Amino acid sequence: MELQERMFGELTDKTLFEQAKAYAFAYMDQVPEMRVFPSKTSLEAMNIFDEALPVEPVAAKTVLQQLHEYGGPGTIAQTAGRYFGFVNGGAVPVSLGAKWLADVWDQCGGLYLTSPVNAKLESVCERWLKDIFDLPKQTVAGFVSGTSMANLCGIAAARFHLLQNLGWDVNEMGLNGAPPLRILAHDQVHASVKKTLTMLGYGNKNIEWLPSDAEGRLVLEKMPPLDSSCLVLLQAGNANTGSFDHFDAICQKAEEVGAWVHIDGAFGLWAAASKSLSYLTKGMQKASSWAVDGHKTLNTPYDSGIILCRYPDALISALQATGEYILYSNQRDPLLYTTELSKRSRAIELWATMKYLGTSGIDTMVTNFHHRALQLAEGLAENGFKIINEVVFNQVLVGTESDDTTKSIIGRIQESGECWVGGSVWQQKTVIRVSVCSWATTEKDIERTIAAFVKAKKEVALETKNGKTF
Ligand SMILES: *Cc1c(COP(=O)(O)O)cnc(C)c1O
């Protein structure tokens, strides 16, 4: 058993872990000033990974060295302050430390019996999250890979619950012949919600599509009367504008008739944790289920999403495909609230992040995203850019005089490596989409970002004048 001995040797001698630590530390030191998106050279250099699977074992040292030399330069600078793509978030240092430790523990998080520590920390996180968001006390939490999965779990629970109330057990009878549900969503619903509906047996044509306003919020006046067959899909934080639906009025109506409101709050639900921004989520506590990410606004490492559901029986029944309240032990069994059995013990770094920050630290961090977004919007407006959205939270949509110019500017900025922003289409116009959601973004980072925008704009103007296109 030469290979086995070698592996025992790695554990005893620890060189491999010292080497990983040295590489990790070198990366941490470089990341604030490295290119935010890899250079062409670094991207091409990754072709070294295109090799046949080796037949003979390779030295651990060689494996890690290759990752460091060719993998590291192929990363985006996610953990530094000038990555504004999608809605990604950074990673609070203690969360990386906790994840690192938890990786060594390598716990299978599905059952109490396979990881008592994960089960314990899930219970604690569940309680803390309910406190932060001020949710009803019977609410339970499932710890999943992200909001896509949290949306799936929440909407599956809604389907189970609503059909049960209409006298139909979907676990026994399936969807063939089931009473129809009325699914109400506005046209700004996230792609992950649409995908989920399809996976759960509801097509595009089964949805009552409702209009949204200029900021992407459901138009209240266009909301039809609700009944007990209704699933209403709302959003805390539009992925473009960062806007919030009017939860208070809609949740109140839904509660009165027994309809289910699911809120996709991937990044926006955390506004509730900021004293100055919590007005945005007013009334959301009256919904039935909430999907939220740890890995975006809270800045835990990937991957970390949470489904919160006020009807534990519905969530468990939907995800376990049984009407019975199964118990695997007399402790918390994490798998009850998710679709998986084996899963990462992601509550460990979620717990570490929340404990480290405390409610005041979370408030400070989330509020800072808003302030930095305002700083950016102001600075860009002063330099002739158009700010398309109301910057209510952390998202800034930026436009110029034409779609072509905007596209060219996006290309220039991305190529500069100084920061990274993505493009999007908002109300038929090409826009630059900026998401401020890393704890590491400072005022200085925003100044540098504004400078990068201005430089790109000048370059594009010059090229256009010279008759070239980018
Ligand atoms: C990011 C996002 C999602 C999907 O979440 P993942 O964690 O990427 O699965 C869903 N809805 C909204 C509004 C989002 O911003």
Short mmCIF file of C-alpha atoms and ligand atoms in Angstrom, two decimals:
data_model
loop_
_atom_site.label_atom_id
_atom_site.label_comp_id
_atom_site.label_asym_id
_atom_site.label_seq_id
_atom_site.Cartn_x
_atom_site.Cartn_y
_atom_site.Cartn_z
CA MET A 1 0.00 0.00 0.00
CA GLU A 2 2.57 2.51 -1.13
CA LEU A 3 -0.04 5.15 -2.06
CA GLN A 4 -1.80 4.89 1.27
CA GLU A 5 1.47 5.29 3.11
CA ARG A 6 2.26 8.31 1.02
CA MET A 7 -1.05 9.89 1.99
CA PHE A 8 -0.51 9.19 5.68
CA GLY A 9 2.89 10.77 5.17
CA GLU A 10 1.33 13.98 3.78
CA LEU A 11 -0.80 14.28 6.92
CA THR A 12 2.04 13.67 9.33
CA ASP A 13 4.62 15.80 7.67
CA LYS A 14 2.28 18.72 6.76
CA THR A 15 4.57 20.14 4.06
CA LEU A 16 1.67 20.08 1.65
CA PHE A 17 -0.43 22.19 3.98
CA GLU A 18 2.43 24.60 4.69
CA GLN A 19 2.77 25.01 0.95
CA ALA A 20 -0.99 25.63 0.54
CA LYS A 21 -0.83 28.18 3.34
CA ALA A 22 2.13 29.98 1.75
CA TYR A 23 0.33 30.15 -1.61
CA ALA A 24 -2.86 31.35 0.07
CA PHE A 25 -1.00 34.07 1.92
CA ALA A 26 0.79 35.17 -1.25
CA TYR A 27 -2.60 35.42 -2.98
CA MET A 28 -4.09 37.45 -0.14
CA ASP A 29 -1.19 39.89 -0.42
CA GLN A 30 -1.52 40.23 -4.18
CA VAL A 31 -5.25 40.37 -4.60
CA PRO A 32 -5.84 44.06 -3.73
CA GLU A 33 -3.60 45.22 -6.59
CA MET A 34 -3.90 42.40 -9.09
CA ARG A 35 -5.93 42.73 -12.28
CA VAL A 36 -9.60 42.36 -11.39
CA PHE A 37 -10.16 40.10 -14.42
CA PRO A 38 -7.31 37.91 -15.70
CA SER A 39 -5.14 39.08 -18.59
CA LYS A 40 -5.26 37.27 -21.93
CA THR A 41 -1.88 35.75 -21.13
CA SER A 42 -3.13 34.32 -17.84
CA LEU A 43 -6.24 32.94 -19.50
CA GLU A 44 -4.19 31.25 -22.21
CA ALA A 45 -1.69 29.93 -19.71
CA MET A 46 -4.50 27.89 -18.14
CA ASN A 47 -4.34 25.63 -21.18
CA ILE A 48 -1.70 23.79 -19.21
CA PHE A 49 -4.61 22.09 -17.45
CA ASP A 50 -5.67 20.47 -20.73
CA GLU A 51 -3.81 17.22 -20.28
CA ALA A 52 -4.78 13.59 -20.11
CA LEU A 53 -5.52 12.24 -16.63
CA PRO A 54 -2.16 10.99 -15.35
CA VAL A 55 -1.81 7.26 -14.92
CA GLU A 56 0.67 7.42 -12.08
CA PRO A 57 0.13 9.49 -8.92
CA VAL A 58 1.65 12.97 -9.05
CA ALA A 59 3.49 14.61 -6.15
CA ALA A 60 1.20 16.74 -3.97
CA LYS A 61 3.73 19.53 -4.26
CA THR A 62 3.41 19.56 -8.04
CA VAL A 63 -0.40 19.56 -7.88
CA LEU A 64 -0.54 22.58 -5.58
CA GLN A 65 2.21 24.39 -7.45
CA GLN A 66 0.32 24.10 -10.71
CA LEU A 67 -2.81 25.47 -9.05
CA HIS A 68 -0.90 28.38 -7.60
CA GLU A 69 1.00 29.25 -10.76
CA TYR A 70 -1.75 28.82 -13.32
CA GLY A 71 -4.98 28.72 -11.31
CA GLY A 72 -4.43 31.79 -9.14
CA PRO A 73 -3.81 34.13 -12.10
CA GLY A 74 -6.98 32.73 -13.69
CA THR A 75 -9.17 33.99 -10.84
CA ILE A 76 -11.14 37.20 -10.62
CA ALA A 77 -10.24 39.44 -7.70
CA GLN A 78 -13.44 38.56 -5.87
CA THR A 79 -12.09 39.19 -2.38
CA ALA A 80 -10.71 42.67 -3.09
CA GLY A 81 -12.62 45.95 -3.44
CA ARG A 82 -13.13 46.60 -7.15
CA TYR A 83 -15.12 43.68 -8.47
CA PHE A 84 -18.66 44.93 -9.18
CA GLY A 85 -19.94 42.19 -11.48
CA PHE A 86 -23.33 40.48 -11.09
CA VAL A 87 -24.09 40.61 -7.35
CA ASN A 88 -21.20 38.63 -5.96
CA GLY A 89 -20.03 39.94 -2.60
CA GLY A 90 -16.66 39.44 -1.00
CA ALA A 91 -15.63 37.24 1.92
CA VAL A 92 -15.21 38.49 5.47
CA PRO A 93 -11.74 37.24 6.52
CA VAL A 94 -12.99 35.24 9.51
CA SER A 95 -15.40 33.42 7.20
CA LEU A 96 -12.46 32.23 5.10
CA GLY A 97 -10.62 31.16 8.23
CA ALA A 98 -13.66 29.25 9.49
CA LYS A 99 -14.20 27.61 6.12
CA TRP A 100 -10.56 26.64 6.00
CA LEU A 101 -10.86 24.92 9.36
CA ALA A 102 -14.17 23.34 8.41
CA ASP A 103 -12.56 22.01 5.21
CA VAL A 104 -10.09 20.13 7.35
CA TRP A 105 -13.00 18.70 9.36
CA ASP A 106 -14.72 17.67 6.08
CA GLN A 107 -18.12 17.14 7.65
CA CYS A 108 -21.07 15.61 5.82
CA GLY A 109 -23.75 18.07 6.84
CA GLY A 110 -26.92 16.10 6.17
CA LEU A 111 -27.62 14.52 9.52
CA TYR A 112 -26.99 15.18 13.19
CA LEU A 113 -25.30 11.78 13.19
CA THR A 114 -22.90 12.74 10.40
CA SER A 115 -22.01 16.13 11.87
CA PRO A 116 -23.26 17.20 15.29
CA VAL A 117 -21.35 20.48 15.00
CA ASN A 118 -23.02 21.42 11.72
CA ALA A 119 -26.45 20.57 13.15
CA LYS A 120 -25.73 22.69 16.21
CA LEU A 121 -24.51 25.68 14.23
CA GLU A 122 -27.47 25.42 11.83
CA SER A 123 -29.81 25.74 14.82
CA VAL A 124 -27.93 28.78 16.05
CA CYS A 125 -27.85 30.40 12.58
CA GLU A 126 -31.58 29.72 12.18
CA ARG A 127 -32.31 31.55 15.43
CA TRP A 128 -29.99 34.45 14.60
CA LEU A 129 -31.42 34.87 11.10
CA LYS A 130 -34.96 34.92 12.49
CA ASP A 131 -33.84 37.63 14.92
CA ILE A 132 -32.10 39.72 12.26
CA PHE A 133 -35.05 39.54 9.87
CA ASP A 134 -37.63 39.60 12.67
CA LEU A 135 -39.44 36.54 11.28
CA PRO A 136 -42.27 34.58 12.96
CA LYS A 137 -41.01 32.25 15.66
CA GLN A 138 -42.15 29.02 13.97
CA THR A 139 -39.96 29.81 10.93
CA VAL A 140 -37.37 27.17 10.01
CA ALA A 141 -34.23 27.53 7.90
CA GLY A 142 -32.61 25.22 5.37
CA PHE A 143 -28.99 25.81 4.42
CA VAL A 144 -28.50 25.37 0.69
CA SER A 145 -26.10 26.24 -2.11
CA GLY A 146 -27.63 29.61 -3.00
CA THR A 147 -30.84 31.47 -3.65
CA SER A 148 -31.57 29.44 -6.77
CA MET A 149 -31.90 26.37 -4.57
CA ALA A 150 -33.61 28.35 -1.80
CA ASN A 151 -36.21 29.52 -4.34
CA LEU A 152 -36.77 25.92 -5.41
CA CYS A 153 -37.26 24.78 -1.80
CA GLY A 154 -39.59 27.67 -0.93
CA ILE A 155 -41.73 27.32 -4.03
CA ALA A 156 -41.93 23.54 -3.59
CA ALA A 157 -43.17 24.17 -0.04
CA ALA A 158 -45.72 26.66 -1.39
CA ARG A 159 -46.97 24.16 -3.96
CA PHE A 160 -47.35 21.46 -1.30
CA HIS A 161 -49.10 23.77 1.15
CA LEU A 162 -51.50 25.45 -1.28
CA LEU A 163 -52.52 22.16 -2.89
CA GLN A 164 -52.98 20.56 0.53
CA ASN A 165 -55.32 23.39 1.47
CA LEU A 166 -57.25 22.70 -1.72
CA GLY A 167 -57.61 19.05 -0.65
CA TRP A 168 -54.84 17.62 -2.83
CA ASP A 169 -51.77 15.72 -1.59
CA VAL A 170 -49.20 16.41 -4.27
CA ASN A 171 -46.75 13.88 -2.86
CA GLU A 172 -49.33 11.09 -3.34
CA MET A 173 -51.18 12.33 -6.40
CA GLY A 174 -48.60 14.31 -8.33
CA LEU A 175 -49.63 17.15 -10.58
CA ASN A 176 -51.80 15.21 -13.04
CA GLY A 177 -55.33 16.37 -12.35
CA ALA A 178 -54.28 18.67 -9.49
CA PRO A 179 -56.36 21.77 -8.85
CA PRO A 180 -54.74 24.68 -10.66
CA LEU A 181 -52.69 27.13 -8.63
CA ARG A 182 -52.70 30.79 -9.54
CA ILE A 183 -49.10 31.91 -9.78
CA LEU A 184 -48.58 35.66 -9.80
CA ALA A 185 -45.26 37.16 -10.72
CA HIS A 186 -44.13 40.42 -12.17
CA ASP A 187 -42.03 40.61 -15.28
CA GLN A 188 -38.90 41.38 -13.25
CA VAL A 189 -38.85 38.05 -11.44
CA HIS A 190 -35.34 36.56 -11.37
CA ALA A 191 -34.41 33.89 -13.92
CA SER A 192 -33.90 31.39 -11.11
CA VAL A 193 -37.56 31.76 -10.10
CA LYS A 194 -38.76 31.13 -13.67
CA LYS A 195 -36.50 28.10 -13.88
CA THR A 196 -37.85 26.79 -10.61
CA LEU A 197 -41.46 27.16 -11.70
CA THR A 198 -40.74 25.14 -14.82
CA MET A 199 -38.98 22.44 -12.85
CA LEU A 200 -41.97 22.24 -10.52
CA GLY A 201 -44.41 21.77 -13.37
CA TYR A 202 -45.58 25.31 -14.06
CA GLY A 203 -44.85 26.77 -17.49
CA ASN A 204 -44.64 30.34 -18.65
CA LYS A 205 -48.31 30.28 -19.70
CA ASN A 206 -49.44 29.18 -16.23
CA ILE A 207 -48.22 32.42 -14.71
CA GLU A 208 -50.30 35.57 -14.33
CA TRP A 209 -47.68 38.08 -15.38
CA LEU A 210 -48.03 41.45 -13.70
CA PRO A 211 -46.47 44.73 -14.79
CA SER A 212 -43.61 46.46 -12.98
CA ASP A 213 -42.77 50.14 -12.74
CA ALA A 214 -39.67 52.03 -13.96
CA GLU A 215 -37.64 50.70 -11.03
CA GLY A 216 -38.81 47.11 -11.51
CA ARG A 217 -41.30 47.03 -8.63
CA LEU A 218 -44.67 45.36 -8.90
CA VAL A 219 -47.36 47.93 -9.71
CA LEU A 220 -49.65 47.65 -6.69
CA GLU A 221 -52.73 48.93 -8.51
CA LYS A 222 -52.43 46.11 -11.05
CA MET A 223 -52.55 43.41 -8.40
CA PRO A 224 -55.71 41.32 -8.93
CA PRO A 225 -57.76 40.01 -5.98
CA LEU A 226 -56.07 37.03 -4.33
CA ASP A 227 -57.50 33.76 -3.07
CA SER A 228 -56.26 30.63 -1.31
CA SER A 229 -54.89 29.13 -4.53
CA CYS A 230 -52.44 31.98 -5.06
CA LEU A 231 -48.66 31.91 -4.98
CA VAL A 232 -47.30 35.44 -5.15
CA LEU A 233 -43.64 35.86 -6.09
CA LEU A 234 -42.02 39.04 -4.82
CA GLN A 235 -38.51 40.41 -4.77
CA ALA A 236 -36.30 42.15 -2.23
CA GLY A 237 -33.58 43.62 -4.41
CA ASN A 238 -34.02 43.71 -8.16
CA ALA A 239 -30.82 42.32 -9.71
CA ASN A 240 -30.57 45.39 -11.96
CA THR A 241 -31.92 48.37 -10.02
CA GLY A 242 -31.79 46.97 -6.48
CA SER A 243 -35.43 48.00 -5.94
CA PHE A 244 -37.85 46.34 -3.52
CA ASP A 245 -41.49 45.35 -3.98
CA HIS A 246 -44.10 46.87 -1.65
CA PHE A 247 -44.32 43.96 0.75
CA ASP A 248 -46.54 45.47 3.37
CA ALA A 249 -49.73 45.84 1.38
CA ILE A 250 -49.36 42.64 -0.66
CA CYS A 251 -48.39 40.37 2.24
CA GLN A 252 -51.32 41.72 4.26
CA LYS A 253 -53.81 40.88 1.51
CA ALA A 254 -52.26 37.47 0.95
CA GLU A 255 -52.37 36.58 4.62
CA GLU A 256 -56.06 37.46 4.84
CA VAL A 257 -57.05 34.96 2.13
CA GLY A 258 -54.46 32.23 2.79
CA ALA A 259 -52.31 32.90 -0.28
CA TRP A 260 -48.56 32.20 -0.13
CA VAL A 261 -46.03 34.95 -0.67
CA HIS A 262 -42.47 33.90 -1.49
CA ILE A 263 -39.83 36.60 -1.39
CA ASP A 264 -36.66 36.24 -3.42
CA GLY A 265 -34.33 38.35 -1.31
CA ALA A 266 -31.02 36.94 -2.53
CA PHE A 267 -29.06 40.07 -1.69
CA GLY A 268 -31.76 42.58 -0.76
CA LEU A 269 -33.23 40.90 2.31
CA TRP A 270 -30.15 42.10 4.20
CA ALA A 271 -31.43 45.67 3.91
CA ALA A 272 -33.56 44.64 6.89
CA ALA A 273 -30.33 44.44 8.93
CA SER A 274 -29.50 48.11 8.32
CA LYS A 275 -31.33 50.62 10.52
CA SER A 276 -31.30 53.25 7.82
CA LEU A 277 -32.36 50.89 5.01
CA SER A 278 -34.83 48.60 6.76
CA TYR A 279 -37.73 50.72 5.49
CA LEU A 280 -37.15 48.95 2.17
CA THR A 281 -38.26 45.59 3.54
CA LYS A 282 -41.21 46.85 5.59
CA GLY A 283 -43.90 44.21 5.95
CA MET A 284 -41.82 41.37 4.49
CA GLN A 285 -42.19 39.51 7.79
CA LYS A 286 -45.76 38.65 6.81
CA ALA A 287 -44.65 36.53 3.83
CA SER A 288 -44.61 32.71 3.94
CA SER A 289 -41.10 31.99 2.67
CA TRP A 290 -37.91 33.92 2.04
CA ALA A 291 -34.84 33.02 0.00
CA VAL A 292 -31.58 34.77 0.83
CA ASP A 293 -27.88 34.36 0.19
CA GLY A 294 -25.01 34.38 2.63
CA HIS A 295 -22.48 34.61 -0.20
CA LYS A 296 -23.72 37.94 -1.57
CA THR A 297 -24.46 40.79 0.84
CA LEU A 298 -23.35 39.01 4.01
CA ASN A 299 -19.95 38.25 2.44
CA THR A 300 -19.62 34.61 3.42
CA PRO A 301 -17.57 32.48 1.00
CA TYR A 302 -19.33 30.45 -1.70
CA ASP A 303 -21.60 28.69 -1.55
CA SER A 304 -24.19 29.73 0.97
CA GLY A 305 -27.91 30.23 0.54
CA ILE A 306 -30.78 29.97 2.99
CA ILE A 307 -34.46 29.10 2.67
CA LEU A 308 -36.57 30.43 5.51
CA CYS A 309 -40.11 29.12 5.75
CA ARG A 310 -42.85 29.92 8.22
CA TYR A 311 -44.58 26.56 7.60
CA PRO A 312 -42.10 23.86 8.72
CA ASP A 313 -44.47 21.01 7.80
CA ALA A 314 -44.88 22.30 4.26
CA LEU A 315 -41.13 22.65 3.72
CA ILE A 316 -40.29 19.26 5.17
CA SER A 317 -43.16 17.49 3.40
CA ALA A 318 -42.26 19.06 0.06
CA LEU A 319 -38.59 18.23 0.27
CA GLN A 320 -38.91 14.77 1.79
CA ALA A 321 -41.81 13.72 -0.44
CA THR A 322 -43.74 12.42 2.50
CA GLY A 323 -46.53 13.88 4.56
CA GLU A 324 -45.07 12.46 7.73
CA TYR A 325 -42.78 14.40 9.97
CA ILE A 326 -39.78 12.10 9.73
CA LEU A 327 -37.11 12.29 12.37
CA TYR A 328 -33.71 10.74 11.89
CA SER A 329 -32.58 11.56 15.42
CA ASN A 330 -33.96 13.57 18.29
CA GLN A 331 -31.67 16.42 17.29
CA ARG A 332 -31.83 18.77 14.32
CA ASP A 333 -31.31 16.86 11.08
CA PRO A 334 -30.25 19.42 8.46
CA LEU A 335 -31.37 17.33 5.49
CA LEU A 336 -35.05 17.78 6.43
CA TYR A 337 -34.95 21.36 5.17
CA THR A 338 -33.05 20.82 1.91
CA THR A 339 -33.16 18.58 -1.13
CA GLU A 340 -29.77 16.97 -0.57
CA LEU A 341 -28.55 14.32 1.79
CA SER A 342 -24.79 14.80 1.68
CA LYS A 343 -24.00 18.47 1.76
CA ARG A 344 -21.38 20.96 2.74
CA SER A 345 -21.47 22.11 6.35
CA ARG A 346 -21.93 25.68 5.26
CA ALA A 347 -23.50 26.81 8.52
CA ILE A 348 -20.00 26.82 10.00
CA GLU A 349 -18.74 29.85 8.10
CA LEU A 350 -22.17 31.46 8.17
CA TRP A 351 -22.12 31.26 11.95
CA ALA A 352 -18.54 32.59 12.07
CA THR A 353 -19.44 35.56 9.88
CA MET A 354 -22.51 36.53 11.90
CA LYS A 355 -20.77 36.08 15.23
CA TYR A 356 -17.76 38.11 14.11
CA LEU A 357 -19.83 41.00 12.77
CA GLY A 358 -22.67 41.05 15.26
CA THR A 359 -25.83 42.93 14.39
CA SER A 360 -24.03 46.27 14.46
CA GLY A 361 -21.25 45.02 12.17
CA ILE A 362 -23.78 43.65 9.68
CA ASP A 363 -25.61 46.98 9.79
CA THR A 364 -22.36 48.90 9.19
CA MET A 365 -21.29 46.67 6.32
CA VAL A 366 -24.65 46.69 4.53
CA THR A 367 -25.10 50.44 5.02
CA ASN A 368 -21.61 51.01 3.63
CA PHE A 369 -22.57 49.26 0.37
CA HIS A 370 -25.32 51.82 -0.01
CA HIS A 371 -23.01 54.74 0.76
CA ARG A 372 -20.36 53.56 -1.66
CA ALA A 373 -23.05 53.05 -4.34
CA LEU A 374 -24.21 56.63 -3.78
CA GLN A 375 -20.63 57.89 -3.97
CA LEU A 376 -20.19 56.09 -7.27
CA ALA A 377 -23.47 57.35 -8.73
CA GLU A 378 -22.65 60.91 -7.73
CA GLY A 379 -19.11 60.79 -9.11
CA LEU A 380 -20.24 59.30 -12.40
CA ALA A 381 -23.07 61.81 -12.80
CA GLU A 382 -20.56 64.63 -12.29
CA ASN A 383 -18.53 63.15 -15.13
CA GLY A 384 -21.33 63.07 -17.64
CA PHE A 385 -22.67 59.55 -17.16
CA LYS A 386 -26.40 58.95 -16.78
CA ILE A 387 -27.61 57.24 -13.63
CA ILE A 388 -30.62 55.25 -14.74
CA ASN A 389 -32.01 53.93 -11.44
CA GLU A 390 -32.92 55.31 -8.06
CA VAL A 391 -29.98 54.12 -5.97
CA VAL A 392 -32.03 52.82 -3.05
CA PHE A 393 -29.59 50.06 -2.13
CA ASN A 394 -26.31 48.82 -3.63
CA GLN A 395 -27.03 48.62 -7.37
CA VAL A 396 -26.16 51.38 -9.83
CA LEU A 397 -27.23 51.34 -13.48
CA VAL A 398 -25.19 53.61 -15.69
CA GLY A 399 -25.94 54.73 -19.24
CA THR A 400 -24.45 56.98 -21.89
CA GLU A 401 -25.83 58.70 -24.96
CA SER A 402 -25.99 55.49 -27.00
CA ASP A 403 -26.04 51.73 -26.55
CA ASP A 404 -22.96 51.35 -28.74
CA THR A 405 -20.96 53.80 -26.66
CA THR A 406 -22.09 52.06 -23.48
CA LYS A 407 -21.03 48.67 -24.84
CA SER A 408 -17.64 50.02 -25.89
CA ILE A 409 -17.11 51.58 -22.48
CA ILE A 410 -17.96 48.29 -20.75
CA GLY A 411 -15.41 46.53 -22.95
CA ARG A 412 -12.74 49.12 -22.16
CA ILE A 413 -13.35 48.99 -18.42
CA GLN A 414 -13.28 45.20 -18.36
CA GLU A 415 -10.07 45.12 -20.36
CA SER A 416 -8.40 47.68 -18.10
CA GLY A 417 -8.24 45.24 -15.19
CA GLU A 418 -8.73 48.20 -12.86
CA CYS A 419 -12.23 47.10 -11.90
CA TRP A 420 -14.90 44.85 -13.35
CA VAL A 421 -18.47 45.78 -14.24
CA GLY A 422 -20.97 43.91 -16.34
CA GLY A 423 -23.50 44.98 -18.91
CA SER A 424 -27.22 44.53 -18.77
CA VAL A 425 -30.31 45.63 -20.65
CA TRP A 426 -32.74 47.79 -18.72
CA GLN A 427 -35.97 48.89 -20.39
CA GLN A 428 -34.54 48.20 -23.83
CA LYS A 429 -31.38 50.18 -23.18
CA THR A 430 -27.87 48.82 -22.74
CA VAL A 431 -26.59 49.79 -19.32
CA ILE A 432 -23.52 49.27 -17.19
CA ARG A 433 -24.53 47.36 -14.11
CA VAL A 434 -22.55 48.01 -10.95
CA SER A 435 -23.10 46.06 -7.78
CA VAL A 436 -21.37 47.28 -4.63
CA CYS A 437 -21.38 44.37 -2.21
CA SER A 438 -17.94 43.66 -0.86
CA TRP A 439 -16.87 44.67 2.66
CA ALA A 440 -13.49 45.52 1.08
CA THR A 441 -14.75 48.33 -1.14
CA THR A 442 -13.40 51.63 0.19
CA GLU A 443 -13.96 55.24 -0.81
CA LYS A 444 -10.60 55.04 -2.57
CA ASP A 445 -11.77 52.02 -4.58
CA ILE A 446 -14.79 53.98 -5.73
CA GLU A 447 -12.57 56.93 -6.71
CA ARG A 448 -10.38 54.59 -8.75
CA THR A 449 -13.48 53.07 -10.33
CA ILE A 450 -14.83 56.48 -11.31
CA ALA A 451 -11.43 57.28 -12.83
CA ALA A 452 -11.55 54.02 -14.81
CA PHE A 453 -15.00 54.93 -16.15
CA VAL A 454 -13.83 58.40 -17.14
CA LYS A 455 -10.71 57.06 -18.85
CA ALA A 456 -12.73 54.47 -20.78
CA LYS A 457 -15.22 57.13 -21.86
CA LYS A 458 -12.45 59.39 -23.16
CA GLU A 459 -10.81 56.54 -25.06
CA VAL A 460 -14.09 55.55 -26.66
CA ALA A 461 -14.84 59.17 -27.60
CA LEU A 462 -11.42 59.49 -29.20
CA GLU A 463 -11.83 56.29 -31.18
CA THR A 464 -15.27 57.28 -32.36
CA LYS A 465 -13.86 60.60 -33.51
CA ASN A 466 -11.11 58.81 -35.40
CA GLY A 467 -13.72 56.65 -37.07
CA LYS A 468 -12.65 53.42 -35.42
CA THR A 469 -14.92 51.16 -33.51
CA PHE A 470 -13.82 49.31 -30.47
C1 LIG B 1 -28.28 36.08 -7.31
C2 LIG B 1 -29.75 36.06 -7.31
C3 LIG B 1 -30.45 34.86 -7.37
C4 LIG B 1 -29.76 33.53 -7.51
O1 LIG B 1 -28.99 33.28 -6.37
P1 LIG B 1 -27.75 32.26 -6.40
O2 LIG B 1 -27.20 32.38 -5.03
O3 LIG B 1 -26.83 32.77 -7.45
O4 LIG B 1 -28.27 30.92 -6.71
C5 LIG B 1 -31.82 34.91 -7.31
N1 LIG B 1 -32.47 36.08 -7.22
C6 LIG B 1 -31.83 37.26 -7.17
C7 LIG B 1 -32.62 38.52 -7.04
C8 LIG B 1 -30.43 37.30 -7.21
O5 LIG B 1 -29.79 38.45 -7.16
#
